[in-house]
């Protein structure tokens, strides 16, 4: 059985490792699985009133998972939705030659400005960041499909 995830604030003087996209700087939070540090996230929470009560949205400024291709990214996003009782998460994907961030957010059901690989590269060449919007119902639907598979 996997240990549960926790999120912890990092002290202002914390030294972040040199990351693949450069050092993002202070203000990050650490995601742990048990006592093992598995990721850093830089996020901003907002709340707004709706007819169904308070809705929480998270702006994902950046996520840096230490060990890629281990399933941690998907589990962390699910954890964040559950832990903060989020309605939605949004942000901009990073550009990589292998399109990993695009495929990652797409696999979770995120809606994106680029609908396909050609649009991804066109936006990249034009210097346009690709916005994503991920809703709770999509994340939970994808997790249900994954567990049921």
mmCIF file with all atom_site columns, N, CA and C in Angstrom, residues 4 39 50 59 64 78 89 107 140 142:
data_model
loop_
_atom_site.group_PDB
_atom_site.id
_atom_site.type_symbol
_atom_site.label_atom_id
_atom_site.label_alt_id
_atom_site.label_comp_id
_atom_site.label_asym_id
_atom_site.label_entity_id
_atom_site.label_seq_id
_atom_site.pdbx_PDB_ins_code
_atom_site.Cartn_x
_atom_site.Cartn_y
_atom_site.Cartn_z
_atom_site.occupancy
_atom_site.B_iso_or_equiv
_atom_site.pdbx_formal_charge
_atom_site.auth_seq_id
_atom_site.auth_comp_id
_atom_site.auth_asym_id
_atom_site.auth_atom_id
_atom_site.pdbx_PDB_model_num
ATOM 1  N N  . UNK A 1 4   ? 0.331   7.887  2.075   1.00 0.00 ? 4   UNK A N  1
ATOM 2  C CA . UNK A 1 4   ? -0.443  9.037  1.612   1.00 0.00 ? 4   UNK A CA 1
ATOM 3  C C  . UNK A 1 4   ? 0.455   10.246 1.353   1.00 0.00 ? 4   UNK A C  1
ATOM 4  N N  . UNK A 1 39  ? 7.985   16.060 -4.951  1.00 0.00 ? 39  UNK A N  1
ATOM 5  C CA . UNK A 1 39  ? 7.699   17.155 -5.885  1.00 0.00 ? 39  UNK A CA 1
ATOM 6  C C  . UNK A 1 39  ? 7.668   18.493 -5.162  1.00 0.00 ? 39  UNK A C  1
ATOM 7  N N  . UNK A 1 50  ? -20.667 30.872 -5.333  1.00 0.00 ? 50  UNK A N  1
ATOM 8  C CA . UNK A 1 50  ? -21.555 30.473 -6.419  1.00 0.00 ? 50  UNK A CA 1
ATOM 9  C C  . UNK A 1 50  ? -22.887 30.073 -5.798  1.00 0.00 ? 50  UNK A C  1
ATOM 10 N N  . UNK A 1 59  ? -4.484  28.085 -9.278  1.00 0.00 ? 59  UNK A N  1
ATOM 11 C CA . UNK A 1 59  ? -3.636  28.413 -10.415 1.00 0.00 ? 59  UNK A CA 1
ATOM 12 C C  . UNK A 1 59  ? -2.319  27.681 -10.196 1.00 0.00 ? 59  UNK A C  1
ATOM 13 N N  . UNK A 1 64  ? 7.086   20.560 -10.257 1.00 0.00 ? 64  UNK A N  1
ATOM 14 C CA . UNK A 1 64  ? 8.346   19.892 -10.604 1.00 0.00 ? 64  UNK A CA 1
ATOM 15 C C  . UNK A 1 64  ? 8.390   18.574 -9.848  1.00 0.00 ? 64  UNK A C  1
ATOM 16 N N  . UNK A 1 78  ? -4.419  14.695 -8.428  1.00 0.00 ? 78  UNK A N  1
ATOM 17 C CA . UNK A 1 78  ? -5.605  14.152 -7.758  1.00 0.00 ? 78  UNK A CA 1
ATOM 18 C C  . UNK A 1 78  ? -5.593  14.529 -6.281  1.00 0.00 ? 78  UNK A C  1
ATOM 19 N N  . UNK A 1 89  ? -8.525  23.738 -11.735 1.00 0.00 ? 89  UNK A N  1
ATOM 20 C CA . UNK A 1 89  ? -7.105  24.087 -11.707 1.00 0.00 ? 89  UNK A CA 1
ATOM 21 C C  . UNK A 1 89  ? -6.766  24.614 -13.093 1.00 0.00 ? 89  UNK A C  1
ATOM 22 N N  . UNK A 1 107 ? -3.909  14.039 -20.752 1.00 0.00 ? 107 UNK A N  1
ATOM 23 C CA . UNK A 1 107 ? -4.316  12.727 -20.225 1.00 0.00 ? 107 UNK A CA 1
ATOM 24 C C  . UNK A 1 107 ? -5.235  12.854 -19.020 1.00 0.00 ? 107 UNK A C  1
ATOM 25 N N  . UNK A 1 140 ? -11.675 13.338 -11.686 1.00 0.00 ? 140 UNK A N  1
ATOM 26 C CA . UNK A 1 140 ? -12.273 12.188 -11.020 1.00 0.00 ? 140 UNK A CA 1
ATOM 27 C C  . UNK A 1 140 ? -12.732 11.145 -12.038 1.00 0.00 ? 140 UNK A C  1
ATOM 28 N N  . UNK A 1 142 ? -11.301 10.581 -15.008 1.00 0.00 ? 142 UNK A N  1
ATOM 29 C CA . UNK A 1 142 ? -10.078 9.924  -15.485 1.00 0.00 ? 142 UNK A CA 1
ATOM 30 C C  . UNK A 1 142 ? -9.550  8.950  -14.440 1.00 0.00 ? 142 UNK A C  1
#
